[in-house]
Amino acid sequence: MSGATKCIRCGRSIDVDPALSVDLFEGMHWLCFHFEFEHDADPDVACNDIAGCPWWTISYLKDKLRELGVDPEAVIGEAISRKVRDGSTPSG
Ligand SMILES: [Zn+2]
Ligand SMILES: [Zn+2]
């Protein structure tokens, strides 16, 4: 194989740890692997794979923010405003 590793599910290049994707995730992005084999629910809602499901993680974080008195939608709104303003991303 030459060039960038491509995900066999979505066809896009695998930029984050391609070796791990080839070894562990059958040549897919970890998220593609999750949706292909592990996510046994509507793709737009959390499944029961509490360790691996991004929706589960997001919903837990939202619940925690509410518990702390912070509105998750306000946090996202702030992030969007910041992104629009200076083009920054959480990962830099
Ligand atoms: Zn993929
Ligand atoms: Zn899931």
PDB file of C-alpha atoms and ligand atoms in Angstrom, residues 6-14 27-33, ligand 1:
ATOM      1  CA  LYS A   6      -7.632   4.905   3.765  1.00  0.00           C
ATOM      2  CA  CYS A   7     -10.507   3.740   5.928  1.00  0.00           C
ATOM      3  CA  ILE A   8     -12.232   0.746   4.327  1.00  0.00           C
ATOM      4  CA  ARG A   9     -15.623   1.940   5.590  1.00  0.00           C
ATOM      5  CA  CYS A  10     -15.720   5.646   4.670  1.00  0.00           C
ATOM      6  CA  GLY A  11     -12.798   5.893   2.226  1.00  0.00           C
ATOM      7  CA  ARG A  12     -11.278   8.929   3.907  1.00  0.00           C
ATOM      8  CA  SER A  13      -7.643   8.997   4.970  1.00  0.00           C
ATOM      9  CA  ILE A  14      -6.781   7.848   8.480  1.00  0.00           C
ATOM     10  CA  GLY A  27      -8.497  -0.821   8.634  1.00  0.00           C
ATOM     11  CA  MET A  28     -11.134   1.654   9.790  1.00  0.00           C
ATOM     12  CA  HIS A  29     -11.232   4.838  11.820  1.00  0.00           C
ATOM     13  CA  TRP A  30     -12.033   3.872  15.403  1.00  0.00           C
ATOM     14  CA  LEU A  31     -15.324   5.721  15.069  1.00  0.00           C
ATOM     15  CA  CYS A  32     -16.165   3.906  11.820  1.00  0.00           C
ATOM     16  CA  PHE A  33     -15.334   0.615  13.571  1.00  0.00           C
TER      17      PHE A  33
HETATM   18 ZN    ZN B   1     -13.721   5.861   8.362  1.00  0.00          ZN
END
